[in-house]
PDB file of C-alpha atoms in Angstrom:
ATOM      1  CA  UNK A   1     -81.937  96.583 155.047  1.00  0.00           C
ATOM      2  CA  UNK A   2     -78.463  95.245 155.623  1.00  0.00           C
ATOM      3  CA  UNK A   3     -79.862  92.837 158.211  1.00  0.00           C
ATOM      4  CA  UNK A   4     -82.669  91.840 155.671  1.00  0.00           C
ATOM      5  CA  UNK A   5     -79.950  91.379 152.871  1.00  0.00           C
ATOM      6  CA  UNK A   6     -78.041  89.203 155.060  1.00  0.00           C
ATOM      7  CA  UNK A   7     -81.075  87.022 156.260  1.00  0.00           C
ATOM      8  CA  UNK A   8     -82.117  86.494 152.719  1.00  0.00           C
ATOM      9  CA  UNK A   9     -78.544  85.563 151.731  1.00  0.00           C
ATOM     10  CA  UNK A  10     -78.322  83.339 154.724  1.00  0.00           C
ATOM     11  CA  UNK A  11     -82.134  81.735 153.781  1.00  0.00           C
ATOM     12  CA  UNK A  12     -80.945  81.198 150.303  1.00  0.00           C
ATOM     13  CA  UNK A  13     -77.872  79.339 151.230  1.00  0.00           C
ATOM     14  CA  UNK A  14     -79.784  77.014 153.694  1.00  0.00           C
ATOM     15  CA  UNK A  15     -82.533  76.244 151.088  1.00  0.00           C
ATOM     16  CA  UNK A  16     -79.579  75.527 148.451  1.00  0.00           C
ATOM     17  CA  UNK A  17     -78.100  73.065 150.847  1.00  0.00           C
ATOM     18  CA  UNK A  18     -81.196  71.594 151.719  1.00  0.00           C
ATOM     19  CA  UNK A  19     -82.134  70.919 147.827  1.00  0.00           C
ATOM     20  CA  UNK A  20     -78.684  69.496 147.581  1.00  0.00           C
ATOM     21  CA  UNK A  21     -79.017  67.141 150.592  1.00  0.00           C
ATOM     22  CA  UNK A  22     -82.492  66.076 149.243  1.00  0.00           C
ATOM     23  CA  UNK A  23     -81.207  65.469 145.819  1.00  0.00           C
ATOM     24  CA  UNK A  24     -78.136  63.356 147.030  1.00  0.00           C
ATOM     25  CA  UNK A  25     -80.663  61.242 149.244  1.00  0.00           C
ATOM     26  CA  UNK A  26     -82.961  60.708 146.140  1.00  0.00           C
ATOM     27  CA  UNK A  27     -79.933  59.745 143.902  1.00  0.00           C
ATOM     28  CA  UNK A  28     -78.722  57.454 146.802  1.00  0.00           C
ATOM     29  CA  UNK A  29     -82.145  55.896 146.801  1.00  0.00           C
ATOM     30  CA  UNK A  30     -82.505  55.591 143.078  1.00  0.00           C
ATOM     31  CA  UNK A  31     -79.128  53.898 143.047  1.00  0.00           C
ATOM     32  CA  UNK A  32     -80.031  51.322 145.561  1.00  0.00           C
ATOM     33  CA  UNK A  33     -83.209  50.780 143.598  1.00  0.00           C
ATOM     34  CA  UNK A  34     -81.718  50.259 140.397  1.00  0.00           C
ATOM     35  CA  UNK A  35     -79.269  47.192 142.031  1.00  0.00           C
ATOM     36  CA  UNK A  36     -80.341  44.064 141.158  1.00  0.00           C
ATOM     37  CA  UNK A  37     -78.475  40.748 141.488  1.00  0.00           C
ATOM     38  CA  UNK A  38     -77.263  38.230 144.126  1.00  0.00           C
ATOM     39  CA  UNK A  39     -73.835  37.881 145.603  1.00  0.00           C
ATOM     40  CA  UNK A  40     -72.372  35.323 148.196  1.00  0.00           C
ATOM     41  CA  UNK A  41     -71.012  36.816 151.469  1.00  0.00           C
ATOM     42  CA  UNK A  42     -69.197  34.167 153.431  1.00  0.00           C
ATOM     43  CA  UNK A  43     -71.966  31.549 154.291  1.00  0.00           C
ATOM     44  CA  UNK A  44     -74.684  33.725 152.803  1.00  0.00           C
ATOM     45  CA  UNK A  45     -76.432  34.548 149.677  1.00  0.00           C
ATOM     46  CA  UNK A  46     -77.657  38.072 149.540  1.00  0.00           C
ATOM     47  CA  UNK A  47     -80.175  39.158 146.854  1.00  0.00           C
ATOM     48  CA  UNK A  48     -80.975  43.029 145.900  1.00  0.00           C
ATOM     49  CA  UNK A  49     -84.137  43.193 144.089  1.00  0.00           C
ATOM     50  CA  UNK A  50     -86.843  45.826 143.475  1.00  0.00           C
ATOM     51  CA  UNK A  51     -85.288  48.102 145.987  1.00  0.00           C
ATOM     52  CA  UNK A  52     -84.989  45.371 148.782  1.00  0.00           C
ATOM     53  CA  UNK A  53     -81.815  43.759 149.729  1.00  0.00           C
ATOM     54  CA  UNK A  54     -82.423  40.626 151.564  1.00  0.00           C
ATOM     55  CA  UNK A  55     -80.430  37.459 152.612  1.00  0.00           C
ATOM     56  CA  UNK A  56     -81.671  34.518 150.516  1.00  0.00           C
ATOM     57  CA  UNK A  57     -79.546  31.741 150.984  1.00  0.00           C
ATOM     58  CA  UNK A  58     -77.392  30.123 153.884  1.00  0.00           C
ATOM     59  CA  UNK A  59     -74.756  27.285 153.685  1.00  0.00           C
ATOM     60  CA  UNK A  60     -72.868  27.536 157.013  1.00  0.00           C
ATOM     61  CA  UNK A  61     -72.403  25.051 159.509  1.00  0.00           C
ATOM     62  CA  UNK A  62     -74.609  26.895 162.019  1.00  0.00           C
ATOM     63  CA  UNK A  63     -73.329  27.690 165.659  1.00  0.00           C
ATOM     64  CA  UNK A  64     -73.063  31.243 166.531  1.00  0.00           C
ATOM     65  CA  UNK A  65     -73.603  33.275 163.482  1.00  0.00           C
ATOM     66  CA  UNK A  66     -73.578  37.070 162.724  1.00  0.00           C
ATOM     67  CA  UNK A  67     -75.457  38.128 159.617  1.00  0.00           C
ATOM     68  CA  UNK A  68     -73.994  40.377 156.957  1.00  0.00           C
ATOM     69  CA  UNK A  69     -74.408  43.940 157.450  1.00  0.00           C
ATOM     70  CA  UNK A  70     -73.899  45.316 153.989  1.00  0.00           C
ATOM     71  CA  UNK A  71     -72.747  43.763 150.571  1.00  0.00           C
ATOM     72  CA  UNK A  72     -71.265  45.048 147.368  1.00  0.00           C
ATOM     73  CA  UNK A  73     -73.498  44.366 144.239  1.00  0.00           C
ATOM     74  CA  UNK A  74     -73.123  45.564 140.579  1.00  0.00           C
ATOM     75  CA  UNK A  75     -70.209  47.919 142.080  1.00  0.00           C
ATOM     76  CA  UNK A  76     -72.577  49.516 144.648  1.00  0.00           C
ATOM     77  CA  UNK A  77     -72.272  49.147 148.573  1.00  0.00           C
ATOM     78  CA  UNK A  78     -75.896  48.264 149.673  1.00  0.00           C
ATOM     79  CA  UNK A  79     -77.049  47.776 153.358  1.00  0.00           C
ATOM     80  CA  UNK A  80     -78.906  44.269 153.967  1.00  0.00           C
ATOM     81  CA  UNK A  81     -82.107  45.076 155.294  1.00  0.00           C
ATOM     82  CA  UNK A  82     -84.044  41.891 155.759  1.00  0.00           C
ATOM     83  CA  UNK A  83     -84.482  37.850 155.813  1.00  0.00           C
ATOM     84  CA  UNK A  84     -86.221  35.509 153.433  1.00  0.00           C
ATOM     85  CA  UNK A  85     -88.283  32.953 154.655  1.00  0.00           C
ATOM     86  CA  UNK A  86     -86.969  29.629 153.402  1.00  0.00           C
ATOM     87  CA  UNK A  87     -85.590  26.522 154.314  1.00  0.00           C
ATOM     88  CA  UNK A  88     -82.881  27.552 152.008  1.00  0.00           C
ATOM     89  CA  UNK A  89     -81.969  30.350 154.769  1.00  0.00           C
ATOM     90  CA  UNK A  90     -82.600  29.638 158.236  1.00  0.00           C
ATOM     91  CA  UNK A  91     -86.122  28.042 158.275  1.00  0.00           C
ATOM     92  CA  UNK A  92     -85.907  24.938 160.380  1.00  0.00           C
ATOM     93  CA  UNK A  93     -82.132  24.991 160.658  1.00  0.00           C
ATOM     94  CA  UNK A  94     -81.345  22.698 163.654  1.00  0.00           C
ATOM     95  CA  UNK A  95     -77.617  23.638 164.311  1.00  0.00           C
ATOM     96  CA  UNK A  96     -77.573  27.262 164.674  1.00  0.00           C
ATOM     97  CA  UNK A  97     -77.309  28.288 168.390  1.00  0.00           C
ATOM     98  CA  UNK A  98     -77.382  32.146 168.375  1.00  0.00           C
ATOM     99  CA  UNK A  99     -78.053  34.786 165.888  1.00  0.00           C
ATOM    100  CA  UNK A 100     -76.651  38.335 165.784  1.00  0.00           C
ATOM    101  CA  UNK A 101     -78.438  40.972 163.643  1.00  0.00           C
ATOM    102  CA  UNK A 102     -76.498  44.024 162.676  1.00  0.00           C
ATOM    103  CA  UNK A 103     -78.050  47.509 162.877  1.00  0.00           C
ATOM    104  CA  UNK A 104     -79.613  48.275 159.346  1.00  0.00           C
ATOM    105  CA  UNK A 105     -82.025  45.360 159.045  1.00  0.00           C
ATOM    106  CA  UNK A 106     -85.574  46.547 159.306  1.00  0.00           C
ATOM    107  CA  UNK A 107     -87.837  43.503 158.928  1.00  0.00           C
ATOM    108  CA  UNK A 108     -87.821  40.053 160.262  1.00  0.00           C
ATOM    109  CA  UNK A 109     -90.206  38.226 157.832  1.00  0.00           C
ATOM    110  CA  UNK A 110     -92.944  35.943 159.094  1.00  0.00           C
ATOM    111  CA  UNK A 111     -91.409  32.192 159.584  1.00  0.00           C
ATOM    112  CA  UNK A 112     -87.610  33.368 159.118  1.00  0.00           C
ATOM    113  CA  UNK A 113     -86.550  31.264 161.839  1.00  0.00           C
ATOM    114  CA  UNK A 114     -89.482  29.149 162.315  1.00  0.00           C
ATOM    115  CA  UNK A 115     -88.552  25.701 163.660  1.00  0.00           C
ATOM    116  CA  UNK A 116     -84.798  26.494 164.699  1.00  0.00           C
ATOM    117  CA  UNK A 117     -84.734  24.340 167.559  1.00  0.00           C
ATOM    118  CA  UNK A 118     -81.243  24.544 168.606  1.00  0.00           C
ATOM    119  CA  UNK A 119     -81.440  28.375 168.597  1.00  0.00           C
ATOM    120  CA  UNK A 120     -80.821  29.762 172.279  1.00  0.00           C
ATOM    121  CA  UNK A 121     -80.300  33.331 171.737  1.00  0.00           C
ATOM    122  CA  UNK A 122     -81.109  36.235 169.238  1.00  0.00           C
ATOM    123  CA  UNK A 123     -80.187  39.721 169.155  1.00  0.00           C
ATOM    124  CA  UNK A 124     -82.695  42.239 167.620  1.00  0.00           C
ATOM    125  CA  UNK A 125     -81.012  45.597 166.447  1.00  0.00           C
ATOM    126  CA  UNK A 126     -82.961  48.837 167.276  1.00  0.00           C
ATOM    127  CA  UNK A 127     -83.357  49.369 163.380  1.00  0.00           C
ATOM    128  CA  UNK A 128     -85.940  46.324 163.184  1.00  0.00           C
ATOM    129  CA  UNK A 129     -89.388  47.804 162.529  1.00  0.00           C
ATOM    130  CA  UNK A 130     -91.418  44.252 162.156  1.00  0.00           C
ATOM    131  CA  UNK A 131     -90.866  41.055 163.749  1.00  0.00           C
ATOM    132  CA  UNK A 132     -93.687  39.587 161.619  1.00  0.00           C
ATOM    133  CA  UNK A 133     -95.926  36.206 162.180  1.00  0.00           C
ATOM    134  CA  UNK A 134     -94.408  32.842 163.337  1.00  0.00           C
ATOM    135  CA  UNK A 135     -90.688  34.882 162.786  1.00  0.00           C
ATOM    136  CA  UNK A 136     -89.374  32.362 165.789  1.00  0.00           C
ATOM    137  CA  UNK A 137     -92.451  29.760 166.325  1.00  0.00           C
ATOM    138  CA  UNK A 138     -91.190  26.416 167.470  1.00  0.00           C
ATOM    139  CA  UNK A 139     -87.777  27.573 168.538  1.00  0.00           C
ATOM    140  CA  UNK A 140     -87.770  25.411 171.473  1.00  0.00           C
ATOM    141  CA  UNK A 141     -84.688  26.216 173.102  1.00  0.00           C
ATOM    142  CA  UNK A 142     -84.943  30.005 172.489  1.00  0.00           C
ATOM    143  CA  UNK A 143     -84.465  31.207 176.068  1.00  0.00           C
ATOM    144  CA  UNK A 144     -83.155  34.777 175.369  1.00  0.00           C
ATOM    145  CA  UNK A 145     -84.292  37.500 173.188  1.00  0.00           C
ATOM    146  CA  UNK A 146     -82.646  40.948 173.419  1.00  0.00           C
ATOM    147  CA  UNK A 147     -84.003  44.168 171.560  1.00  0.00           C
ATOM    148  CA  UNK A 148     -81.173  46.573 171.254  1.00  0.00           C
ATOM    149  CA  UNK A 149     -82.239  50.256 171.871  1.00  0.00           C
ATOM    150  CA  UNK A 150     -78.866  51.926 170.719  1.00  0.00           C
ATOM    151  CA  UNK A 151     -79.911  52.581 167.549  1.00  0.00           C
ATOM    152  CA  UNK A 152     -83.523  53.120 167.425  1.00  0.00           C
ATOM    153  CA  UNK A 153     -86.385  53.165 164.806  1.00  0.00           C
ATOM    154  CA  UNK A 154     -89.339  55.019 165.890  1.00  0.00           C
ATOM    155  CA  UNK A 155     -91.622  51.719 166.010  1.00  0.00           C
ATOM    156  CA  UNK A 156     -91.631  48.281 166.590  1.00  0.00           C
ATOM    157  CA  UNK A 157     -94.812  45.784 165.737  1.00  0.00           C
ATOM    158  CA  UNK A 158     -94.445  42.097 166.874  1.00  0.00           C
ATOM    159  CA  UNK A 159     -96.875  39.621 164.999  1.00  0.00           C
ATOM    160  CA  UNK A 160     -99.241  36.839 165.715  1.00  0.00           C
ATOM    161  CA  UNK A 161     -97.358  33.763 166.951  1.00  0.00           C
ATOM    162  CA  UNK A 162     -94.104  35.456 166.373  1.00  0.00           C
ATOM    163  CA  UNK A 163     -92.477  33.570 169.470  1.00  0.00           C
ATOM    164  CA  UNK A 164     -94.768  30.897 169.630  1.00  0.00           C
ATOM    165  CA  UNK A 165     -93.734  27.718 171.480  1.00  0.00           C
ATOM    166  CA  UNK A 166     -90.145  29.056 172.601  1.00  0.00           C
ATOM    167  CA  UNK A 167     -88.532  28.737 175.674  1.00  0.00           C
ATOM    168  CA  UNK A 168     -88.498  32.380 177.180  1.00  0.00           C
ATOM    169  CA  UNK A 169     -88.431  33.011 180.678  1.00  0.00           C
ATOM    170  CA  UNK A 170     -88.464  36.944 180.744  1.00  0.00           C
ATOM    171  CA  UNK A 171     -88.760  39.494 177.902  1.00  0.00           C
ATOM    172  CA  UNK A 172     -88.125  43.340 178.111  1.00  0.00           C
ATOM    173  CA  UNK A 173     -89.769  44.853 175.161  1.00  0.00           C
ATOM    174  CA  UNK A 174     -88.319  48.368 174.086  1.00  0.00           C
ATOM    175  CA  UNK A 175     -90.044  52.025 174.478  1.00  0.00           C
ATOM    176  CA  UNK A 176     -90.738  52.282 170.462  1.00  0.00           C
ATOM    177  CA  UNK A 177     -93.033  49.099 170.824  1.00  0.00           C
ATOM    178  CA  UNK A 178     -95.760  50.129 168.619  1.00  0.00           C
ATOM    179  CA  UNK A 179     -97.885  46.748 168.120  1.00  0.00           C
ATOM    180  CA  UNK A 180     -97.933  43.502 169.837  1.00  0.00           C
ATOM    181  CA  UNK A 181    -100.633  40.634 169.353  1.00  0.00           C
ATOM    182  CA  UNK A 182    -102.214  38.769 172.283  1.00  0.00           C
ATOM    183  CA  UNK A 183    -100.503  35.365 170.902  1.00  0.00           C
ATOM    184  CA  UNK A 184     -97.151  36.871 170.263  1.00  0.00           C
ATOM    185  CA  UNK A 185     -95.891  34.778 173.094  1.00  0.00           C
ATOM    186  CA  UNK A 186     -98.184  31.964 173.605  1.00  0.00           C
ATOM    187  CA  UNK A 187     -96.787  28.687 174.470  1.00  0.00           C
ATOM    188  CA  UNK A 188     -93.564  29.893 176.424  1.00  0.00           C
ATOM    189  CA  UNK A 189     -94.663  27.879 179.595  1.00  0.00           C
ATOM    190  CA  UNK A 190     -91.911  29.749 181.799  1.00  0.00           C
ATOM    191  CA  UNK A 191     -92.906  33.079 180.622  1.00  0.00           C
ATOM    192  CA  UNK A 192     -94.813  34.673 183.646  1.00  0.00           C
ATOM    193  CA  UNK A 193     -93.393  38.307 183.327  1.00  0.00           C
ATOM    194  CA  UNK A 194     -93.481  40.726 180.568  1.00  0.00           C
ATOM    195  CA  UNK A 195     -91.954  44.404 180.716  1.00  0.00           C
ATOM    196  CA  UNK A 196     -92.142  47.230 178.488  1.00  0.00           C
ATOM    197  CA  UNK A 197     -89.467  49.725 178.873  1.00  0.00           C
ATOM    198  CA  UNK A 198     -90.255  53.195 180.718  1.00  0.00           C
ATOM    199  CA  UNK A 199     -90.792  55.988 178.794  1.00  0.00           C
ATOM    200  CA  UNK A 200     -93.106  54.350 176.405  1.00  0.00           C
ATOM    201  CA  UNK A 201     -96.369  56.358 175.645  1.00  0.00           C
ATOM    202  CA  UNK A 202     -98.179  53.556 173.531  1.00  0.00           C
ATOM    203  CA  UNK A 203     -97.751  50.556 176.266  1.00  0.00           C
ATOM    204  CA  UNK A 204     -97.215  49.856 180.033  1.00  0.00           C
ATOM    205  CA  UNK A 205     -96.512  46.816 181.635  1.00  0.00           C
ATOM    206  CA  UNK A 206     -98.512  45.783 184.977  1.00  0.00           C
ATOM    207  CA  UNK A 207     -98.121  42.877 187.076  1.00  0.00           C
ATOM    208  CA  UNK A 208     -96.312  41.284 184.430  1.00  0.00           C
ATOM    209  CA  UNK A 209     -98.731  41.754 181.622  1.00  0.00           C
ATOM    210  CA  UNK A 210     -98.818  44.254 178.695  1.00  0.00           C
ATOM    211  CA  UNK A 211    -101.487  46.899 178.322  1.00  0.00           C
ATOM    212  CA  UNK A 212    -101.843  49.403 175.248  1.00  0.00           C
ATOM    213  CA  UNK A 213    -102.401  53.002 176.573  1.00  0.00           C
ATOM    214  CA  UNK A 214    -104.687  55.522 174.215  1.00  0.00           C
ATOM    215  CA  UNK A 215    -105.702  58.918 175.549  1.00  0.00           C
ATOM    216  CA  UNK A 216    -106.986  58.633 178.846  1.00  0.00           C
ATOM    217  CA  UNK A 217    -107.693  54.780 178.622  1.00  0.00           C
ATOM    218  CA  UNK A 218    -105.946  51.565 178.807  1.00  0.00           C
ATOM    219  CA  UNK A 219    -106.427  47.840 177.398  1.00  0.00           C
ATOM    220  CA  UNK A 220    -105.206  44.459 178.441  1.00  0.00           C
ATOM    221  CA  UNK A 221    -103.592  43.108 175.250  1.00  0.00           C
ATOM    222  CA  UNK A 222    -101.160  40.267 176.484  1.00  0.00           C
ATOM    223  CA  UNK A 223    -101.708  38.114 179.757  1.00  0.00           C
ATOM    224  CA  UNK A 224     -98.028  36.648 180.248  1.00  0.00           C
ATOM    225  CA  UNK A 225     -98.221  33.125 178.795  1.00  0.00           C
ATOM    226  CA  UNK A 226     -96.553  31.481 181.967  1.00  0.00           C
ATOM    227  CA  UNK A 227     -98.758  32.789 184.446  1.00  0.00           C
ATOM    228  CA  UNK A 228    -100.335  29.660 186.785  1.00  0.00           C
ATOM    229  CA  UNK A 229    -102.780  31.862 188.509  1.00  0.00           C
ATOM    230  CA  UNK A 230    -106.242  30.334 188.872  1.00  0.00           C
ATOM    231  CA  UNK A 231    -107.778  33.605 189.232  1.00  0.00           C
ATOM    232  CA  UNK A 232    -106.870  37.000 187.654  1.00  0.00           C
ATOM    233  CA  UNK A 233    -108.470  40.453 188.518  1.00  0.00           C
ATOM    234  CA  UNK A 234    -108.089  43.089 185.691  1.00  0.00           C
ATOM    235  CA  UNK A 235    -107.045  46.397 187.584  1.00  0.00           C
ATOM    236  CA  UNK A 236    -108.892  49.524 186.928  1.00  0.00           C
ATOM    237  CA  UNK A 237    -106.088  51.529 186.177  1.00  0.00           C
ATOM    238  CA  UNK A 238    -102.733  51.232 184.786  1.00  0.00           C
ATOM    239  CA  UNK A 239     -99.989  53.977 184.416  1.00  0.00           C
ATOM    240  CA  UNK A 240    -102.899  56.316 185.579  1.00  0.00           C
ATOM    241  CA  UNK A 241    -105.400  55.226 182.585  1.00  0.00           C
ATOM    242  CA  UNK A 242    -108.454  53.548 183.180  1.00  0.00           C
ATOM    243  CA  UNK A 243    -108.641  49.891 181.790  1.00  0.00           C
ATOM    244  CA  UNK A 244    -111.721  50.038 179.384  1.00  0.00           C
ATOM    245  CA  UNK A 245    -110.932  47.052 177.143  1.00  0.00           C
ATOM    246  CA  UNK A 246    -109.520  43.590 176.569  1.00  0.00           C
ATOM    247  CA  UNK A 247    -107.637  42.925 173.545  1.00  0.00           C
ATOM    248  CA  UNK A 248    -108.136  40.179 170.920  1.00  0.00           C
ATOM    249  CA  UNK A 249    -106.604  36.882 172.141  1.00  0.00           C
ATOM    250  CA  UNK A 250    -105.231  38.442 175.412  1.00  0.00           C
ATOM    251  CA  UNK A 251    -106.264  35.254 177.331  1.00  0.00           C
ATOM    252  CA  UNK A 252    -106.226  32.760 174.597  1.00  0.00           C
ATOM    253  CA  UNK A 253    -104.220  29.477 175.699  1.00  0.00           C
ATOM    254  CA  UNK A 254    -104.377  29.786 179.273  1.00  0.00           C
ATOM    255  CA  UNK A 255    -105.349  26.662 180.729  1.00  0.00           C
ATOM    256  CA  UNK A 256    -104.728  27.471 184.524  1.00  0.00           C
ATOM    257  CA  UNK A 257    -107.133  30.301 184.543  1.00  0.00           C
ATOM    258  CA  UNK A 258    -110.487  29.520 185.885  1.00  0.00           C
ATOM    259  CA  UNK A 259    -112.090  32.762 186.567  1.00  0.00           C
ATOM    260  CA  UNK A 260    -111.364  36.308 185.265  1.00  0.00           C
ATOM    261  CA  UNK A 261    -112.999  39.596 187.177  1.00  0.00           C
ATOM    262  CA  UNK A 262    -113.541  42.732 185.231  1.00  0.00           C
ATOM    263  CA  UNK A 263    -114.049  46.118 186.740  1.00  0.00           C
ATOM    264  CA  UNK A 264    -117.046  48.014 185.705  1.00  0.00           C
ATOM    265  CA  UNK A 265    -114.925  50.430 183.827  1.00  0.00           C
ATOM    266  CA  UNK A 266    -114.156  47.836 181.198  1.00  0.00           C
ATOM    267  CA  UNK A 267    -116.494  48.316 178.583  1.00  0.00           C
ATOM    268  CA  UNK A 268    -114.901  46.667 175.408  1.00  0.00           C
ATOM    269  CA  UNK A 269    -114.275  43.146 175.369  1.00  0.00           C
TER     270      UNK A 269
END
């Protein structure tokens, strides 16, 4: 009986602590959602609206820049989580050469850095879950993209044409990769090798190409855009799984390819 009473007391305390923590977290979310307005933080304008906090303006001289991690709006310290796609921010900025995005950002919107022709390097934190369509399209000097794995979200989606027509020579995608489009890296003429970090249960790289894993099967989803092979034979197995499919646009914009050989196990093209 004494043990039961002690256990019941411990359970009550645990539930009370959990309830208080949940109430505190809900209060924090409510406070963040309630914050609205804009503030200037150095060279950046940051706007909070409808629960989102994004960079909405940039007035700096370019060069190497580090985006703000948090700002104070209406007396509340809020974490910056995104970047608005606009010419008022970074789109078509010809002077930025390197961008470091702090931990806490979750999205890089479509067209955010499109046309930043002097940008050579970008560091993307582990908190980012989405690099959207055309995010870095036309960054013709961009040769280095680093995906940080120190603090990681549970997923990362890379959209259509996200790194189209850049100058990438190699890319190591993180273990948390959850989605990638066949044209995400199209137009990178020197990018002959794409890698996925070991430990991923959703994707694997083989021969410099990316395959999506599902159950006992695999599908080729990205054929490295810098390959100049005239012929390519799709392997029968990747990471111990049978290759059964070819993803949408996997071979799109590959002018050197003249012949592709598919094994009998491929049934979905």
